[in-house]
Amino acid sequence: MSGSIETVRLSGELEISRKREIRDAFTLPEGAAAVLVDLSEVTYADSTALTELLRFCVTAQRDRIPLAVVIRTRQFARLVQYAGLAGAFEIFEDRNDALAYLNERVNP
Amino acid sequence: MSGSIETVRLSGELEISRKREIRDAFTLPEGAAAVLVDLSEVTYADSTALTELLRFCVTAQRDRIPLAVVIRTRQFARLVQYAGLAGAFEIFEDRNDALAYLNERVNP
Amino acid sequence: MNVAPRLRLRCPAQSRSVAPIRHALRAFLEAIGFDGKCVDDVTTAAGEALANAVEHAYPSDAGPASYVELHARIARGKLAVDVSDRGSFIQRERLPGRGFGLRIIRAVTPQIRIDTANGTNVRMRFHLPKS
Amino acid sequence: MNVAPRLRLRCPAQSRSVAPIRHALRAFLEAIGFDGKCVDDVTTAAGEALANAVEHAYPSDAGPASYVELHARIARGKLAVDVSDRGSFIQRERLPGRGFGLRIIRAVTPQIRIDTANGTNVRMRFHLPKS
Ligand SMILES: Nc1ncnc2c1ncn2[C@@H]1O[C@H](COP(=O)(O)OP(=O)(O)O)[C@@H](O)[C@H]1O
Ligand SMILES: Nc1ncnc2c1ncn2[C@@H]1O[C@H](COP(=O)(O)OP(=O)(O)O)[C@@H](O)[C@H]1O
């Protein structure tokens, strides 16, 4: 299998008042073979963001589309731990590491 | 008269907890023929900042060194009005206008 | 008279209230000397409790009497943060793939009590930072 | 019971308290629907009153009992913002080149009363934004 790696990007505070926007952003891009979820510019996240991210990951998994999440903010990284979801996503601090991970899966 | 235009720059919130830093920054640079006070990146200012700025302007005036102040934040611009100091400084929104003003005075 | 630092905030129970209340809490914590992870953890927990009040406490057509309140203060060597509303707590089974709010609150908060007698009152107690 | 939005904040009377209190006030104002110039003006006025409390109210060696308080709320169709301390108001002649704080407060605040009976209480009243 070979194909394009698409990026979904959100920034700022991912919280309850942006629920709809977050849900809309977390949809599989047309024709994507893999998705980089770039949340490196997120400054704060709450369980609304986590719930939507999890939903997105489950959808991608069902369609066998690999997904890598970039999280740099400590608060967000801890939130994932606190929610007990550290094993639910492939999380990277570095965008290049995330891309390398996806590349391996798209062009094995 | 001919000489160099030096820049004094401060950014962020200019308020009471930074009084000493503000005062230290507002000193005439060695050998300056004119001073551009670049406050374009200031996001908030209070009367502490105004008092120090006024003190700086008075010193410069005494030494006949022309001074141009760049202020872009609306809150700061209004503060100058509220304090009744609109006539006390040469204020510009645009850095290039401020430079042009100083250039005219340094190289007439 | 009690002169300990204190923040008390009451806002309409709307989702757009949550971020500002969180920002106010963060500002207060910084004013009283908290930093880094402590500030993050307390605001994370409070943010979840606030989101719950806004999302679950009131029927969706609730009027101006629907509000959410945050009360933070130092008391007995702890930071006490209470988030309360005057709605009704909705008891329910945890559904898979959601219900992370209370789990997160419990993970970060050393001491917590949830009072549901009169609306919901999430009473959180945190250690003070070592100075 | 009064359910109007309300912010009450008490912090140590130190200069590093002023910015966080201001940020909290800004957050509160945004939560209740103020924006732009209104938010700027109210925080500017409150910022000056807070700076005065921190700078003038207490002797420089004042202990933990020295605090400054901000109370903001909607009452009788106005935004009421009180900034108070428990120090002593220092009456003095306005010196040239300073004393801009009270001048700025007066310029932005449609209605103001300064109570100096028991510390200093700067009571400001602002119009609500037209909606
Ligand atoms: N303030 C509240 N008012 C009413 N019900 C609440 C409140 N807080 C929590 N609950 C109930 O607890 C449940 C679990 O909350 P939580 O763990 O935050 O997950 P979620 O918000 O995703 O459902 C909610 O679905 C709701 O039924
Ligand atoms: N909270 C306060 N406690 C004691 N004195 C105060 C207080 N607020 C104002 N004052 C007095 O009023 C004077 C004028 O204040 P202001 O106009 O803000 O100018 P400045 O702070 O530059 O002196 C102060 O110098 C002080 O004597």
XYZ file of C-alpha atoms and ligand atoms in Angstrom:
532
model
C 0.000 0.000 0.000
C 1.182 3.527 -0.761
C -0.551 6.890 -0.405
C -0.559 10.336 1.024
C -0.127 11.376 4.624
C -2.654 14.070 5.427
C -2.469 16.485 8.331
C -5.216 17.522 10.714
C -4.174 20.513 12.773
C -5.762 22.275 15.750
C -4.277 24.936 17.991
C -5.025 27.096 21.026
C -7.242 25.907 23.847
C -9.152 22.756 22.966
C -12.021 22.902 25.382
C -15.734 22.585 25.822
C -16.744 25.782 24.012
C -15.013 24.487 20.852
C -16.572 21.006 20.946
C -18.261 21.250 17.555
C -15.213 22.717 15.841
C -13.019 19.969 17.311
C -15.424 17.270 16.195
C -15.578 18.734 12.680
C -11.792 18.949 12.426
C -11.376 15.340 13.508
C -12.663 13.735 10.312
C -10.650 11.574 7.961
C -9.332 13.663 5.068
C -10.464 12.409 1.656
C -8.051 9.818 0.279
C -5.692 9.789 3.248
C -3.509 6.710 3.681
C -2.366 7.979 7.069
C -3.107 10.994 9.244
C -0.803 13.218 11.238
C -2.828 14.861 14.004
C -0.746 17.940 14.697
C -1.710 19.290 18.121
C 1.715 20.798 18.795
C 0.302 24.313 19.070
C -2.447 23.351 21.498
C -1.979 25.301 24.724
C -4.600 23.547 26.841
C -6.899 20.581 26.403
C -9.779 19.136 28.389
C -11.754 15.892 28.297
C -13.910 17.214 25.466
C -10.805 17.229 23.272
C -9.794 13.772 24.498
C -13.212 12.307 23.850
C -13.236 13.652 20.289
C -9.654 12.539 19.681
C -10.495 9.042 20.886
C -13.524 8.917 18.653
C -11.341 9.956 15.715
C -8.753 7.272 16.505
C -11.416 4.578 16.713
C -12.803 5.598 13.311
C -9.334 5.575 11.764
C -8.545 2.202 13.280
C -11.746 0.751 11.869
C -10.681 1.974 8.411
C -7.102 0.736 9.052
C -5.682 4.210 8.601
C -2.662 4.767 10.828
C -2.713 7.899 12.906
C 0.039 9.721 14.804
C -0.644 12.466 17.307
C 1.838 15.263 18.042
C 1.470 16.710 21.527
C 4.032 19.089 22.984
C 2.192 20.877 25.787
C 2.845 19.273 29.146
C -0.661 19.902 30.438
C -2.085 18.024 27.453
C 0.427 15.178 27.776
C -0.481 14.788 31.453
C -4.198 14.916 30.662
C -3.808 11.837 28.483
C -2.097 10.064 31.391
C -4.720 11.139 33.917
C -7.496 9.884 31.658
C -5.749 6.516 31.400
C -5.437 6.849 27.637
C -1.654 6.758 27.253
C -1.965 3.465 25.383
C -4.842 4.537 23.177
C -2.928 6.851 20.828
C 0.470 6.919 19.149
C 1.775 10.126 20.661
C 4.929 11.954 19.603
C 6.581 15.086 20.910
C 8.373 15.614 17.649
C 6.590 16.100 14.350
C 9.376 14.358 12.394
C 9.193 11.273 14.571
C 5.452 11.138 13.951
C 5.991 11.435 10.198
C 8.655 8.722 10.254
C 6.257 6.443 12.114
C 3.516 7.035 9.542
C 5.888 6.703 6.576
C 6.957 3.291 7.760
C 3.345 2.202 7.824
C 2.327 3.719 4.492
C 5.446 2.605 2.588
C 6.655 -0.473 4.426
C 24.158 67.955 13.549
C 24.364 64.329 12.436
C 24.448 61.096 14.425
C 22.924 57.760 15.144
C 19.343 56.959 15.995
C 19.279 54.448 18.817
C 16.338 52.264 19.764
C 14.939 51.544 23.213
C 12.500 48.644 23.105
C 10.138 47.190 25.708
C 7.398 44.617 25.217
C 4.676 42.725 27.064
C 2.796 44.234 29.993
C 4.424 47.398 31.290
C 3.096 47.568 34.798
C 3.913 48.075 38.418
C 5.799 44.818 39.012
C 8.279 45.785 36.255
C 8.868 49.330 37.504
C 12.614 48.919 38.018
C 13.144 47.201 34.676
C 11.175 49.943 32.905
C 13.159 52.667 34.601
C 16.457 50.966 33.708
C 15.425 50.547 30.082
C 14.457 54.213 29.775
C 17.976 55.617 29.845
C 19.652 57.522 27.027
C 21.823 55.142 24.972
C 25.482 56.212 24.836
C 26.125 58.597 21.934
C 22.531 58.701 20.693
C 21.586 61.686 18.552
C 17.933 60.619 18.666
C 15.967 57.811 20.298
C 13.227 55.624 18.913
C 11.185 54.300 21.835
C 9.696 51.174 20.321
C 6.717 50.120 22.444
C 4.878 48.503 19.552
C 4.908 45.087 21.210
C 3.555 46.363 24.527
C 0.254 44.618 25.271
C -0.773 46.656 28.317
C 0.551 49.689 30.141
C -0.287 51.409 33.403
C 0.610 54.732 35.010
C 3.923 53.311 36.209
C 4.971 52.987 32.568
C 3.653 56.482 31.766
C 5.478 58.057 34.675
C 8.758 56.465 33.624
C 8.210 57.357 29.977
C 7.536 60.962 30.917
C 10.651 61.059 33.050
C 12.637 59.722 30.083
C 11.190 62.326 27.726
C 12.004 65.145 30.101
C 15.622 63.965 30.375
C 15.929 63.702 26.608
C 14.414 67.135 26.119
C 16.881 68.619 28.576
C 19.726 67.118 26.528
C 18.028 68.237 23.263
C 17.795 64.659 22.012
C 14.673 64.116 19.938
C 12.549 61.146 20.896
C 9.759 59.333 19.035
C 7.480 56.816 20.708
C 5.826 53.958 18.795
C 2.577 52.781 20.386
C 0.238 50.386 18.612
C -1.885 48.909 21.392
C -5.189 50.707 21.761
C -5.275 50.347 25.531
C -1.897 52.072 25.763
C -2.879 54.807 23.305
C -6.021 55.506 25.324
C -4.073 55.498 28.588
C -1.978 58.391 27.287
C -5.189 60.287 26.516
C -6.770 59.527 29.875
C -3.659 60.747 31.670
C -3.820 63.996 29.709
C -0.388 63.389 28.212
C -1.268 63.254 24.513
C 0.759 66.417 23.962
C 3.739 65.329 26.018
C 5.206 62.768 23.601
C 5.667 62.418 19.875
C 3.626 59.265 19.354
C 3.498 57.209 16.152
C 1.571 54.083 15.242
C 4.031 53.256 12.513
C 7.704 52.617 13.165
C 8.712 54.078 9.786
C 6.892 57.325 10.459
C 8.713 57.584 13.771
C 12.051 56.996 12.056
C 11.268 59.564 9.375
C 10.426 62.098 12.079
C 13.724 61.454 13.864
C 15.746 61.437 10.633
C 14.466 64.885 9.783
C 15.651 66.137 13.135
C 19.041 64.428 13.105
C 19.879 65.249 9.468
C 17.879 68.396 8.691
C -11.071 38.605 60.307
C -9.908 36.033 57.775
C -7.446 37.657 55.406
C -6.297 34.600 53.461
C -6.142 34.873 49.654
C -9.420 33.979 48.066
C -11.095 33.861 44.658
C -14.828 33.620 44.234
C -16.420 33.683 40.819
C -19.964 33.202 39.638
C -20.830 33.127 35.944
C -23.716 31.995 33.738
C -23.648 28.211 33.189
C -22.636 28.485 29.546
C -19.819 26.738 27.792
C -18.204 30.066 26.920
C -17.835 30.806 30.645
C -15.477 27.929 31.316
C -12.282 29.247 29.718
C -12.481 32.682 31.371
C -13.107 31.129 34.796
C -10.160 28.847 34.238
C -8.017 31.811 33.236
C -9.074 33.678 36.355
C -8.178 30.674 38.511
C -4.795 30.400 36.814
C -4.161 34.091 37.432
C -5.133 33.731 41.080
C -2.881 30.707 41.575
C 0.026 32.587 40.034
C -0.651 35.560 42.298
C -0.363 33.367 45.379
C 2.831 31.685 44.229
C 1.788 28.441 42.532
C 3.569 27.544 39.351
C 4.191 24.995 36.616
C 2.642 21.595 37.164
C 0.670 22.682 40.245
C -1.143 25.404 38.310
C -1.746 23.033 35.401
C -3.155 20.286 37.603
C -5.480 22.506 39.598
C -6.820 24.258 36.507
C -7.192 20.937 34.697
C -9.292 19.526 37.536
C -11.331 22.691 37.931
C -11.807 22.897 34.156
C -13.359 19.431 34.131
C -15.673 20.217 37.026
C -16.729 23.476 35.362
C -17.356 21.739 32.047
C -19.565 19.212 33.817
C -21.620 21.904 35.506
C -22.119 23.668 32.207
C -22.891 20.483 30.300
C -24.932 18.390 32.705
C -26.342 20.371 35.615
C -29.184 22.270 33.991
C -31.827 21.521 31.403
C -30.763 23.097 28.101
C -33.427 25.781 28.307
C -32.437 26.898 31.805
C -32.684 30.633 32.297
C -30.458 33.241 33.920
C -30.743 31.508 37.297
C -28.455 28.766 36.019
C -24.926 29.547 37.081
C -21.676 27.920 37.989
C -19.482 29.055 40.829
C -15.831 28.610 41.647
C -14.398 29.266 45.063
C -10.666 28.933 45.686
C -8.810 29.728 48.887
C -6.047 28.651 51.197
C -7.514 26.946 54.267
C -5.859 24.757 56.881
C -2.643 24.361 54.940
C -4.368 23.281 51.740
C -5.609 24.891 48.598
C -9.367 24.380 48.558
C -11.177 24.661 45.231
C -14.939 24.165 45.111
C -16.891 24.110 41.870
C -20.613 24.216 42.363
C -23.884 24.583 40.547
C -27.541 24.591 41.553
C -28.687 22.012 39.012
C -29.228 18.270 39.502
C -26.524 15.632 39.450
C -27.273 12.968 36.858
C -26.220 9.556 38.089
C -25.355 7.219 35.240
C -23.287 4.232 34.213
C -19.954 5.120 32.712
C -20.209 4.706 28.951
C -17.192 3.367 27.069
C -15.268 6.114 25.276
C -16.433 8.877 27.526
C -16.752 9.871 31.156
C -13.131 11.019 31.398
C -13.964 14.170 33.342
C -14.434 12.679 36.787
C -11.601 10.237 36.172
C -9.216 13.114 35.415
C -10.399 15.061 38.439
C -9.790 12.050 40.683
C -6.348 11.446 39.170
C -5.060 14.940 39.951
C -6.842 15.730 43.188
C -5.392 14.275 46.389
C -8.631 14.841 48.272
C -12.060 15.155 46.743
C -15.691 15.055 47.824
C -18.679 15.422 45.569
C -21.781 16.715 47.263
C -24.992 16.324 45.315
C -27.539 17.309 47.933
C -28.238 20.733 46.508
C -26.965 20.875 42.940
C -23.448 19.523 42.537
C -20.538 20.709 44.646
C -17.141 19.282 43.721
C -14.873 19.965 46.697
C -11.193 19.539 45.848
C -8.236 19.915 48.200
C -4.664 20.249 46.936
C -1.307 20.307 48.678
C 0.431 23.669 48.778
C 3.660 23.818 46.778
C 6.775 23.346 48.909
C 8.537 26.677 49.178
C -30.956 34.321 46.410
C -28.835 36.633 44.310
C -27.465 34.721 41.320
C -25.873 37.604 39.400
C -22.355 37.042 38.029
C -19.730 37.996 40.532
C -15.959 37.968 40.988
C -14.304 38.367 44.348
C -10.567 38.129 44.736
C -8.250 38.699 47.656
C -4.486 38.567 47.269
C -1.410 39.682 49.181
C -0.715 43.403 48.683
C 2.386 42.828 46.561
C 3.182 44.305 43.211
C 3.311 40.860 41.633
C -0.369 40.354 42.559
C -1.631 43.153 40.352
C -1.239 41.563 36.899
C -2.908 38.265 37.873
C -5.850 40.082 39.470
C -6.174 42.166 36.346
C -6.098 39.045 34.206
C -8.789 37.454 36.358
C -10.965 40.553 36.015
C -10.468 40.550 32.240
C -11.440 36.876 32.104
C -14.547 37.542 34.197
C -15.607 40.479 32.021
C -15.201 38.359 28.910
C -17.272 35.585 30.496
C -20.148 37.970 31.076
C -20.037 39.412 27.571
C -17.941 42.580 27.779
C -15.479 43.159 24.992
C -12.975 45.486 23.342
C -12.805 48.983 24.736
C -15.111 48.206 27.679
C -12.831 45.449 28.943
C -9.765 47.622 28.403
C -11.230 50.590 30.244
C -12.460 48.636 33.254
C -9.190 46.725 33.632
C -7.196 49.923 33.151
C -9.103 51.651 35.957
C -8.969 48.624 38.250
C -5.266 48.174 37.466
C -4.550 51.695 38.670
C -6.557 51.245 41.865
C -4.806 47.930 42.549
C -1.381 49.451 41.932
C -2.188 52.213 44.408
C -3.245 49.737 47.091
C -0.053 47.770 46.602
C 2.155 50.848 46.484
C 0.667 53.199 49.033
C -1.706 51.515 51.462
C 0.654 49.633 53.741
C 4.017 50.331 55.342
C 6.697 48.478 53.375
C 7.249 45.951 56.159
C 3.574 45.050 56.446
C 2.987 41.371 57.095
C 0.588 38.793 55.691
C -2.392 40.770 56.953
C -1.818 43.288 54.167
C -4.031 42.398 51.259
C -5.883 43.924 48.379
C -9.336 42.893 47.312
C -11.294 43.218 44.105
C -15.023 42.738 43.909
C -16.817 42.928 40.570
C -20.491 42.261 39.934
C -23.520 43.375 38.008
C -25.825 45.349 40.268
C -28.726 47.641 39.423
C -27.960 47.723 35.728
C -24.316 48.677 36.227
C -21.029 46.897 36.476
C -19.728 47.580 39.969
C -16.011 47.177 40.613
C -14.615 47.838 44.081
C -10.921 47.768 44.862
C -10.160 47.876 48.545
C -7.375 47.538 51.051
C -7.116 47.786 54.835
C -4.213 50.219 54.911
C -4.321 54.011 55.286
C -5.027 56.483 52.541
C -2.187 58.988 52.214
C -3.538 62.429 51.376
C -1.047 64.521 49.455
C -0.609 67.320 46.972
C -0.330 66.176 43.398
C 3.327 66.354 42.372
C 4.175 67.402 38.819
C 5.119 64.448 36.617
C 3.261 61.854 38.662
C -0.116 61.153 40.235
C -1.598 59.875 36.988
C -3.324 56.907 38.607
C -6.355 58.668 40.077
C -6.578 60.913 37.034
C -6.787 57.879 34.757
C -9.367 56.200 36.986
C -11.520 59.343 36.935
C -11.204 59.654 33.151
C -12.558 56.176 32.430
C -15.057 55.706 35.233
C -18.483 57.307 34.803
C -19.215 57.046 38.523
C -16.642 56.788 41.273
C -16.467 57.150 45.037
C -13.375 56.762 47.141
C -14.017 55.750 50.722
C -11.093 56.153 53.084
C -12.771 55.479 56.412
C -11.369 51.982 56.839
C -8.445 51.536 54.488
C -9.159 52.689 50.954
C -12.161 51.522 48.974
C -12.348 52.717 45.374
C -15.931 52.144 44.249
C -16.314 52.314 40.481
C -19.527 51.977 38.473
C -19.545 51.363 34.723
C -22.305 51.257 32.117
C -23.138 47.842 30.756
C -22.338 47.390 27.074
C -25.342 47.867 24.813
C -26.385 44.465 23.495
N -22.296 19.153 37.686
C -22.960 18.040 37.274
N -24.316 18.067 37.163
C -25.004 16.980 36.742
N -24.425 15.796 36.425
C -23.086 15.699 36.509
C -22.275 16.817 36.928
N -20.990 16.410 36.914
C -20.979 15.137 36.494
N -22.239 14.698 36.259
C -22.631 13.348 35.816
O -21.480 12.517 35.849
C -21.262 11.938 34.564
C -19.805 11.689 34.333
O -19.110 12.910 34.173
P -17.698 12.927 33.497
O -16.842 11.876 34.114
O -17.139 14.302 33.581
O -17.914 12.510 31.987
P -18.792 13.153 30.808
O -18.960 14.615 31.103
O -17.975 12.887 29.604
O -20.084 12.386 30.808
C -21.899 12.885 33.592
O -22.211 12.295 32.362
C -23.133 13.328 34.374
O -24.141 12.355 34.294
N -4.934 52.684 48.245
C -4.291 53.782 48.672
N -3.743 53.812 49.913
C -3.059 54.902 50.342
N -2.892 56.022 49.605
C -3.412 56.047 48.362
C -4.130 54.949 47.831
N -4.520 55.281 46.572
C -4.063 56.515 46.338
N -3.393 57.006 47.418
C -2.782 58.351 47.555
O -3.150 59.130 46.427
C -1.977 59.610 45.751
C -2.230 59.768 44.268
O -2.365 58.493 43.651
P -2.193 58.357 42.089
O -2.988 59.432 41.423
O -2.507 56.986 41.715
O -0.673 58.703 41.790
P 0.687 58.007 42.277
O 0.401 56.603 42.639
O 1.564 58.168 41.070
O 1.151 58.827 43.449
C -0.907 58.613 46.098
O 0.384 59.128 45.945
C -1.263 58.289 47.544
O -0.796 59.298 48.418
